[in-house]
GROMACS .gro file of N, CA and C in nm:
model
  429
    1MET      N    1   8.140 -24.343   1.640
    1MET     CA    2   8.271 -24.318   1.696
    1MET      C    3   8.376 -24.404   1.629
    2SER      N    4   8.352 -24.532   1.618
    2SER     CA    5   8.445 -24.625   1.554
    2SER      C    6   8.585 -24.615   1.612
    3GLY      N    7   8.594 -24.602   1.742
    3GLY     CA    8   8.722 -24.590   1.808
    3GLY      C    9   8.735 -24.691   1.920
    4VAL      N   10   8.800 -24.648   2.029
    4VAL     CA   11   8.828 -24.735   2.141
    4VAL      C   12   8.756 -24.682   2.265
    5LEU      N   13   8.693 -24.773   2.337
    5LEU     CA   14   8.629 -24.741   2.465
    5LEU      C   15   8.701 -24.819   2.573
    6LEU      N   16   8.755 -24.749   2.672
    6LEU     CA   17   8.826 -24.811   2.784
    6LEU      C   18   8.737 -24.807   2.907
    7VAL      N   19   8.719 -24.922   2.973
    7VAL     CA   20   8.622 -24.933   3.081
    7VAL      C   21   8.687 -24.985   3.208
    8CYS      N   22   8.656 -24.920   3.321
    8CYS     CA   23   8.691 -24.973   3.452
    8CYS      C   24   8.571 -24.951   3.544
    9HIS      N   25   8.590 -24.958   3.674
    9HIS     CA   26   8.477 -24.949   3.765
    9HIS      C   27   8.412 -24.811   3.765
   10ALA      N   28   8.488 -24.708   3.804
   10ALA     CA   29   8.426 -24.576   3.822
   10ALA      C   30   8.473 -24.472   3.720
   11ASN      N   31   8.570 -24.507   3.637
   11ASN     CA   32   8.625 -24.415   3.537
   11ASN      C   33   8.689 -24.294   3.604
   12THR      N   34   8.768 -24.321   3.709
   12THR     CA   35   8.840 -24.213   3.776
   12THR      C   36   8.989 -24.241   3.788
   13CYS      N   37   9.033 -24.364   3.760
   13CYS     CA   38   9.175 -24.396   3.776
   13CYS      C   39   9.229 -24.478   3.659
   14ARG      N   40   9.206 -24.609   3.659
   14ARG     CA   41   9.267 -24.696   3.558
   14ARG      C   42   9.227 -24.660   3.415
   15SER      N   43   9.097 -24.648   3.391
   15SER     CA   44   9.054 -24.618   3.254
   15SER      C   45   9.094 -24.477   3.213
   16VAL      N   46   9.100 -24.384   3.308
   16VAL     CA   47   9.146 -24.248   3.279
   16VAL      C   48   9.293 -24.251   3.238
   17MET      N   49   9.374 -24.328   3.313
   17MET     CA   50   9.516 -24.338   3.279
   17MET      C   51   9.534 -24.405   3.144
   18ALA      N   52   9.461 -24.513   3.119
   18ALA     CA   53   9.469 -24.582   2.990
   18ALA      C   54   9.425 -24.489   2.877
   19HIS      N   55   9.321 -24.410   2.901
   19HIS     CA   56   9.270 -24.313   2.805
   19HIS      C   57   9.379 -24.213   2.766
   20ALA      N   58   9.440 -24.152   2.868
   20ALA     CA   59   9.544 -24.051   2.843
   20ALA      C   60   9.665 -24.113   2.774
   21LEU      N   61   9.705 -24.232   2.817
   21LEU     CA   62   9.821 -24.299   2.756
   21LEU      C   63   9.793 -24.337   2.611
   22LEU      N   64   9.675 -24.391   2.584
   22LEU     CA   65   9.641 -24.431   2.447
   22LEU      C   66   9.633 -24.309   2.356
   23GLU      N   67   9.574 -24.200   2.405
   23GLU     CA   68   9.569 -24.078   2.324
   23GLU      C   69   9.710 -24.029   2.290
   24ARG      N   70   9.802 -24.033   2.387
   24ARG     CA   71   9.940 -23.991   2.362
   24ARG      C   72  10.007 -24.083   2.260
   25MET      N   73   9.990 -24.214   2.277
   25MET     CA   74  10.052 -24.309   2.184
   25MET      C   75   9.998 -24.291   2.042
   26LEU      N   76   9.870 -24.269   2.028
   26LEU     CA   77   9.811 -24.248   1.896
   26LEU      C   78   9.862 -24.117   1.835
   27ALA      N   79   9.870 -24.011   1.916
   27ALA     CA   80   9.920 -23.882   1.867
   27ALA      C   81  10.065 -23.894   1.821
   28GLU      N   82  10.147 -23.967   1.895
   28GLU     CA   83  10.288 -23.986   1.858
   28GLU      C   84  10.303 -24.058   1.724
   29ARG      N   85  10.202 -24.136   1.688
   29ARG     CA   86  10.204 -24.210   1.562
   29ARG      C   87  10.124 -24.141   1.452
   30GLY      N   88  10.078 -24.019   1.481
   30GLY     CA   89  10.002 -23.943   1.382
   30GLY      C   90   9.860 -23.992   1.362
   31LEU      N   91   9.807 -24.065   1.460
   31LEU     CA   92   9.672 -24.121   1.448
   31LEU      C   93   9.572 -24.058   1.544
   32GLY      N   94   9.614 -23.953   1.612
   32GLY     CA   95   9.531 -23.891   1.714
   32GLY      C   96   9.394 -23.847   1.665
   33ASP      N   97   9.387 -23.797   1.542
   33ASP     CA   98   9.260 -23.751   1.487
   33ASP      C   99   9.180 -23.863   1.422
   34GLN      N  100   9.243 -23.978   1.401
   34GLN     CA  101   9.178 -24.087   1.329
   34GLN      C  102   9.112 -24.191   1.420
   35VAL      N  103   9.159 -24.202   1.543
   35VAL     CA  104   9.106 -24.303   1.635
   35VAL      C  105   9.057 -24.234   1.762
   36PRO      N  106   8.927 -24.212   1.772
   36PRO     CA  107   8.874 -24.150   1.894
   36PRO      C  108   8.887 -24.245   2.013
   37VAL      N  109   8.917 -24.189   2.128
   37VAL     CA  110   8.931 -24.266   2.251
   37VAL      C  111   8.832 -24.211   2.353
   38ARG      N  112   8.757 -24.300   2.416
   38ARG     CA  113   8.665 -24.263   2.524
   38ARG      C  114   8.690 -24.357   2.640
   39SER      N  115   8.645 -24.320   2.757
   39SER     CA  116   8.653 -24.408   2.873
   39SER      C  117   8.525 -24.392   2.953
   40ALA      N  118   8.493 -24.497   3.031
   40ALA     CA  119   8.370 -24.496   3.109
   40ALA      C  120   8.381 -24.594   3.224
   41GLY      N  121   8.292 -24.578   3.321
   41GLY     CA  122   8.284 -24.668   3.436
   41GLY      C  123   8.158 -24.751   3.428
   42VAL      N  124   8.167 -24.875   3.475
   42VAL     CA  125   8.054 -24.967   3.462
   42VAL      C  126   7.998 -25.016   3.596
   43SER      N  127   8.058 -24.978   3.706
   43SER     CA  128   8.013 -25.027   3.837
   43SER      C  129   7.884 -24.957   3.880
   44PRO      N  130   7.819 -25.013   3.982
   44PRO     CA  131   7.697 -24.948   4.034
   44PRO      C  132   7.723 -24.807   4.086
   45TYR      N  133   7.845 -24.777   4.131
   45TYR     CA  134   7.874 -24.645   4.185
   45TYR      C  135   7.936 -24.550   4.082
   46ALA      N  136   7.949 -24.591   3.959
   46ALA     CA  137   7.997 -24.501   3.854
   46ALA      C  138   7.891 -24.394   3.828
   47ARG      N  139   7.937 -24.273   3.806
   47ARG     CA  140   7.843 -24.166   3.773
   47ARG      C  141   7.913 -24.062   3.686
   48ASP      N  142   7.836 -23.984   3.618
   48ASP     CA  143   7.890 -23.881   3.531
   48ASP      C  144   7.951 -23.767   3.612
   49GLY      N  145   8.062 -23.713   3.562
   49GLY     CA  146   8.117 -23.590   3.616
   49GLY      C  147   8.217 -23.601   3.728
   50MET      N  148   8.253 -23.721   3.773
   50MET     CA  149   8.354 -23.733   3.878
   50MET      C  150   8.490 -23.698   3.820
   51LEU      N  151   8.576 -23.638   3.902
   51LEU     CA  152   8.709 -23.599   3.857
   51LEU      C  153   8.805 -23.717   3.861
   52ALA      N  154   8.906 -23.711   3.776
   52ALA     CA  155   9.011 -23.813   3.780
   52ALA      C  156   9.080 -23.806   3.916
   53SER      N  157   9.118 -23.921   3.969
   53SER     CA  158   9.180 -23.923   4.102
   53SER      C  159   9.314 -23.850   4.100
   54LEU      N  160   9.349 -23.795   4.213
   54LEU     CA  161   9.477 -23.727   4.228
   54LEU      C  162   9.592 -23.824   4.199
   55ASP      N  163   9.581 -23.948   4.249
   55ASP     CA  164   9.686 -24.047   4.225
   55ASP      C  165   9.707 -24.071   4.076
   56ALA      N  166   9.598 -24.084   4.001
   56ALA     CA  167   9.609 -24.106   3.856
   56ALA      C  168   9.679 -23.986   3.790
   57ARG      N  169   9.641 -23.867   3.831
   57ARG     CA  170   9.701 -23.747   3.771
   57ARG      C  171   9.850 -23.737   3.807
   58LEU      N  172   9.886 -23.775   3.930
   58LEU     CA  173  10.027 -23.771   3.971
   58LEU      C  174  10.111 -23.872   3.893
   59VAL      N  175  10.060 -23.992   3.876
   59VAL     CA  176  10.133 -24.095   3.801
   59VAL      C  177  10.151 -24.050   3.656
   60LEU      N  178  10.046 -23.997   3.595
   60LEU     CA  179  10.057 -23.949   3.457
   60LEU      C  180  10.158 -23.834   3.447
   61LYS      N  181  10.159 -23.747   3.547
   61LYS     CA  182  10.252 -23.634   3.548
   61LYS      C  183  10.397 -23.685   3.549
   62GLU      N  184  10.422 -23.795   3.620
   62GLU     CA  185  10.556 -23.853   3.627
   62GLU      C  186  10.608 -23.896   3.490
   63ILE      N  187  10.518 -23.927   3.398
   63ILE     CA  188  10.561 -23.969   3.264
   63ILE      C  189  10.533 -23.861   3.159
   64GLY      N  190  10.512 -23.739   3.208
   64GLY     CA  191  10.500 -23.626   3.116
   64GLY      C  192  10.363 -23.596   3.062
   65ILE      N  193  10.260 -23.655   3.120
   65ILE     CA  194  10.122 -23.624   3.077
   65ILE      C  195  10.057 -23.540   3.186
   66ARG      N  196  10.030 -23.414   3.152
   66ARG     CA  197   9.966 -23.325   3.249
   66ARG      C  198   9.815 -23.333   3.228
   67LEU      N  199   9.748 -23.388   3.327
   67LEU     CA  200   9.603 -23.407   3.321
   67LEU      C  201   9.539 -23.315   3.424
   68GLU      N  202   9.475 -23.212   3.377
   68GLU     CA  203   9.405 -23.122   3.469
   68GLU      C  204   9.286 -23.195   3.529
   69GLU      N  205   9.232 -23.143   3.639
   69GLU     CA  206   9.120 -23.207   3.707
   69GLU      C  207   9.004 -23.237   3.613
   70ASP      N  208   8.974 -23.144   3.523
   70ASP     CA  209   8.856 -23.160   3.438
   70ASP      C  210   8.888 -23.200   3.294
   71THR      N  211   9.011 -23.245   3.267
   71THR     CA  212   9.046 -23.287   3.131
   71THR      C  213   8.964 -23.409   3.090
   72ILE      N  214   8.960 -23.508   3.176
   72ILE     CA  215   8.877 -23.627   3.154
   72ILE      C  216   8.792 -23.644   3.279
   73VAL      N  217   8.662 -23.628   3.265
   73VAL     CA  218   8.571 -23.651   3.377
   73VAL      C  219   8.497 -23.782   3.352
   74SER      N  220   8.451 -23.843   3.459
   74SER     CA  221   8.393 -23.977   3.448
   74SER      C  222   8.264 -23.978   3.368
   75THR      N  223   8.241 -24.093   3.306
   75THR     CA  224   8.119 -24.119   3.231
   75THR      C  225   8.061 -24.249   3.282
   76ASP      N  226   7.934 -24.250   3.315
   76ASP     CA  227   7.865 -24.369   3.361
   76ASP      C  228   7.817 -24.447   3.239
   77LEU      N  229   7.876 -24.562   3.215
   77LEU     CA  230   7.842 -24.641   3.096
   77LEU      C  231   7.699 -24.692   3.100
   78LYS      N  232   7.645 -24.712   3.219
   78LYS     CA  233   7.507 -24.758   3.229
   78LYS      C  234   7.410 -24.651   3.178
   79THR      N  235   7.446 -24.526   3.194
   79THR     CA  236   7.365 -24.416   3.145
   79THR      C  237   7.390 -24.389   2.997
   80HIS      N  238   7.513 -24.413   2.954
   80HIS     CA  239   7.554 -24.383   2.816
   80HIS      C  240   7.589 -24.511   2.741
   81ARG      N  241   7.493 -24.603   2.734
   81ARG     CA  242   7.514 -24.733   2.670
   81ARG      C  243   7.550 -24.720   2.523
   82ASP      N  244   7.511 -24.610   2.462
   82ASP     CA  245   7.541 -24.588   2.321
   82ASP      C  246   7.692 -24.589   2.294
   83LEU      N  247   7.774 -24.559   2.395
   83LEU     CA  248   7.919 -24.561   2.376
   83LEU      C  249   7.968 -24.700   2.337
   84VAL      N  250   7.903 -24.804   2.390
   84VAL     CA  251   7.942 -24.941   2.357
   84VAL      C  252   7.916 -24.969   2.209
   85SER      N  253   7.798 -24.937   2.162
   85SER     CA  254   7.764 -24.967   2.022
   85SER      C  255   7.839 -24.876   1.924
   86GLU      N  256   7.884 -24.760   1.970
   86GLU     CA  257   7.958 -24.670   1.883
   86GLU      C  258   8.106 -24.704   1.872
   87ALA      N  259   8.158 -24.782   1.967
   87ALA     CA  260   8.301 -24.815   1.970
   87ALA      C  261   8.329 -24.936   1.882
   88ARG      N  262   8.444 -24.936   1.819
   88ARG     CA  263   8.488 -25.053   1.743
   88ARG      C  264   8.551 -25.155   1.837
   89VAL      N  265   8.623 -25.107   1.938
   89VAL     CA  266   8.689 -25.193   2.035
   89VAL      C  267   8.657 -25.142   2.175
   90VAL      N  268   8.618 -25.235   2.263
   90VAL     CA  269   8.592 -25.203   2.404
   90VAL      C  270   8.692 -25.283   2.486
   91ILE      N  271   8.770 -25.215   2.569
   91ILE     CA  272   8.870 -25.281   2.652
   91ILE      C  273   8.835 -25.257   2.798
   92THR      N  274   8.822 -25.367   2.872
   92THR     CA  275   8.793 -25.358   3.015
   92THR      C  276   8.919 -25.390   3.094
   93MET      N  277   8.922 -25.345   3.218
   93MET     CA  278   9.038 -25.368   3.303
   93MET      C  279   9.032 -25.503   3.375
   94THR      N  280   8.912 -25.557   3.392
   94THR     CA  281   8.897 -25.686   3.461
   94THR      C  282   8.795 -25.773   3.388
   95VAL      N  283   8.797 -25.900   3.421
   95VAL     CA  284   8.701 -25.995   3.364
   95VAL      C  285   8.559 -25.960   3.410
   96GLU      N  286   8.544 -25.920   3.535
   96GLU     CA  287   8.412 -25.881   3.587
   96GLU      C  288   8.356 -25.763   3.508
   97GLN      N  289   8.440 -25.666   3.478
   97GLN     CA  290   8.394 -25.551   3.398
   97GLN      C  291   8.355 -25.596   3.258
   98LYS      N  292   8.428 -25.692   3.203
   98LYS     CA  293   8.393 -25.745   3.071
   98LYS      C  294   8.253 -25.808   3.077
   99ARG      N  295   8.225 -25.880   3.185
   99ARG     CA  296   8.093 -25.941   3.201
   99ARG      C  297   7.985 -25.833   3.210
  100LEU      N  298   8.011 -25.727   3.286
  100LEU     CA  299   7.914 -25.619   3.299
  100LEU      C  300   7.891 -25.547   3.166
  101VAL      N  301   7.997 -25.525   3.091
  101VAL     CA  302   7.982 -25.462   2.959
  101VAL      C  303   7.904 -25.554   2.867
  102ALA      N  304   7.932 -25.684   2.872
  102ALA     CA  305   7.858 -25.779   2.789
  102ALA      C  306   7.709 -25.774   2.820
  103THR      N  307   7.674 -25.756   2.947
  103THR     CA  308   7.534 -25.741   2.986
  103THR      C  309   7.474 -25.617   2.922
  104LEU      N  310   7.549 -25.507   2.924
  104LEU     CA  311   7.500 -25.384   2.861
  104LEU      C  312   7.487 -25.402   2.710
  105VAL      N  313   7.579 -25.477   2.651
  105VAL     CA  314   7.575 -25.502   2.506
  105VAL      C  315   7.447 -25.575   2.471
  106VAL      N  316   7.411 -25.675   2.550
  106VAL     CA  317   7.287 -25.749   2.525
  106VAL      C  318   7.167 -25.656   2.539
  107LEU      N  319   7.170 -25.569   2.639
  107LEU     CA  320   7.059 -25.476   2.661
  107LEU      C  321   7.046 -25.372   2.550
  108THR      N  322   7.159 -25.338   2.484
  108THR     CA  323   7.153 -25.239   2.375
  108THR      C  324   7.132 -25.306   2.241
  109GLY      N  325   7.131 -25.438   2.237
  109GLY     CA  326   7.106 -25.507   2.112
  109GLY      C  327   7.228 -25.525   2.026
  110THR      N  328   7.348 -25.510   2.082
  110THR     CA  329   7.471 -25.529   2.007
  110THR      C  330   7.538 -25.656   2.057
  111ASP      N  331   7.583 -25.740   1.969
  111ASP     CA  332   7.650 -25.865   2.004
  111ASP      C  333   7.795 -25.837   2.036
  112SER      N  334   7.850 -25.901   2.141
  112SER     CA  335   7.988 -25.875   2.182
  112SER      C  336   8.085 -25.980   2.131
  113ARG      N  337   8.050 -26.054   2.027
  113ARG     CA  338   8.142 -26.156   1.977
  113ARG      C  339   8.273 -26.092   1.937
  114SER      N  340   8.381 -26.151   1.982
  114SER     CA  341   8.513 -26.099   1.946
  114SER      C  342   8.543 -26.133   1.801
  115THR      N  343   8.597 -26.035   1.730
  115THR     CA  344   8.640 -26.058   1.594
  115THR      C  345   8.777 -25.996   1.577
  116SER      N  346   8.855 -26.052   1.489
  116SER     CA  347   8.985 -25.992   1.465
  116SER      C  348   8.968 -25.868   1.380
  117ALA      N  349   9.063 -25.777   1.392
  117ALA     CA  350   9.055 -25.652   1.315
  117ALA      C  351   9.051 -25.683   1.166
  118ARG      N  352   9.118 -25.786   1.124
  118ARG     CA  353   9.124 -25.823   0.983
  118ARG      C  354   8.988 -25.866   0.930
  119ASN      N  355   8.910 -25.934   1.013
  119ASN     CA  356   8.782 -25.987   0.969
  119ASN      C  357   8.664 -25.895   0.997
  120ARG      N  358   8.691 -25.786   1.068
  120ARG     CA  359   8.584 -25.693   1.099
  120ARG      C  360   8.551 -25.611   0.977
  121PRO      N  361   8.427 -25.608   0.938
  121PRO     CA  362   8.390 -25.527   0.823
  121PRO      C  363   8.394 -25.378   0.855
  122ALA      N  364   8.432 -25.299   0.757
  122ALA     CA  365   8.425 -25.153   0.774
  122ALA      C  366   8.278 -25.115   0.765
  123THR      N  367   8.230 -25.040   0.863
  123THR     CA  368   8.089 -25.005   0.866
  123THR      C  369   8.073 -24.859   0.900
  124SER      N  370   7.965 -24.803   0.854
  124SER     CA  371   7.933 -24.666   0.892
  124SER      C  372   7.864 -24.671   1.028
  125SER      N  373   7.847 -24.554   1.088
  125SER     CA  374   7.785 -24.548   1.220
  125SER      C  375   7.645 -24.609   1.217
  126SER      N  376   7.569 -24.583   1.113
  126SER     CA  377   7.433 -24.633   1.109
  126SER      C  378   7.428 -24.783   1.084
  127SER      N  379   7.521 -24.836   1.006
  127SER     CA  380   7.517 -24.980   0.979
  127SER      C  381   7.584 -25.061   1.089
  128ARG      N  382   7.662 -24.998   1.175
  128ARG     CA  383   7.729 -25.071   1.281
  128ARG      C  384   7.627 -25.137   1.373
  129ARG      N  385   7.517 -25.071   1.398
  129ARG     CA  386   7.415 -25.130   1.484
  129ARG      C  387   7.355 -25.254   1.418
  130ALA      N  388   7.345 -25.254   1.288
  130ALA     CA  389   7.289 -25.368   1.216
  130ALA      C  390   7.390 -25.480   1.203
  131ASN      N  391   7.517 -25.452   1.222
  131ASN     CA  392   7.622 -25.552   1.208
  131ASN      C  393   7.686 -25.573   1.344
  132PRO      N  394   7.632 -25.664   1.426
  132PRO     CA  395   7.679 -25.678   1.563
  132PRO      C  396   7.822 -25.726   1.575
  133SER      N  397   7.879 -25.787   1.475
  133SER     CA  398   8.016 -25.836   1.487
  133SER      C  399   8.118 -25.724   1.478
  134ALA      N  400   8.072 -25.600   1.462
  134ALA     CA  401   8.163 -25.487   1.450
  134ALA      C  402   8.223 -25.446   1.585
  135VAL      N  403   8.172 -25.499   1.696
  135VAL     CA  404   8.221 -25.461   1.827
  135VAL      C  405   8.303 -25.576   1.886
  136MET      N  406   8.422 -25.544   1.936
  136MET     CA  407   8.506 -25.644   2.001
  136MET      C  408   8.522 -25.603   2.147
  137VAL      N  409   8.490 -25.692   2.240
  137VAL     CA  410   8.507 -25.664   2.381
  137VAL      C  411   8.622 -25.751   2.431
  138ALA      N  412   8.721 -25.687   2.492
  138ALA     CA  413   8.839 -25.759   2.541
  138ALA      C  414   8.871 -25.711   2.681
  139THR      N  415   8.949 -25.787   2.754
  139THR     CA  416   8.994 -25.745   2.887
  139THR      C  417   9.146 -25.740   2.888
  140THR      N  418   9.202 -25.653   2.970
  140THR     CA  419   9.345 -25.640   2.978
  140THR      C  420   9.410 -25.755   3.054
  141GLY      N  421   9.334 -25.816   3.143
  141GLY     CA  422   9.388 -25.924   3.225
  141GLY      C  423   9.474 -25.873   3.339
  142TRP      N  424   9.465 -25.743   3.369
  142TRP     CA  425   9.544 -25.685   3.478
  142TRP      C  426   9.501 -25.738   3.612
  143MET      N  427   9.372 -25.769   3.627
  143MET     CA  428   9.323 -25.815   3.757
  143MET      C  429   9.230 -25.932   3.738
   0.00000   0.00000   0.00000
C-alpha cells in the first residue's frame, strides 16, 4: 500500500472523517491516485462492516463531503493486521490507540520506530516487511 492508515477505536467516526478529509486534500493537490488512504479500528469492539456514524456523515456533509452509508465501512485492524505493515504512515487518534497499534506491530513482526520521511528508505511491498523502519506510527494528540 505504501500509504496512510488512520486508526481510531471502532472506525466509524473519527478515523472515517479523517479518511474522507485526507482523501479530499490529496485529490485537491493532485495526489489522490498516488497516496492510498485506509482507516481501521483497533478496540476490542471494532469489527468489519460497520457503517460510518450518522454524526460523522452529517459533519462531513457540512463541509461538502457527501459520504454515503457504505462509502467507508469499518475495518477491524486486529483481523487485518497486514494493513499496518503495508502502510508507510499510521496515524492514531489517541495515545492508547498508538499503544494498541504498537502491540499489533510487534505481533506482525514490524518495528514501529518513528522515522522522518526524509530518512525513510523507498521500499517495495515485499521489502517493506524486511525493513521495519519503513513504518511510522504517530498520534494526533486530539485526546
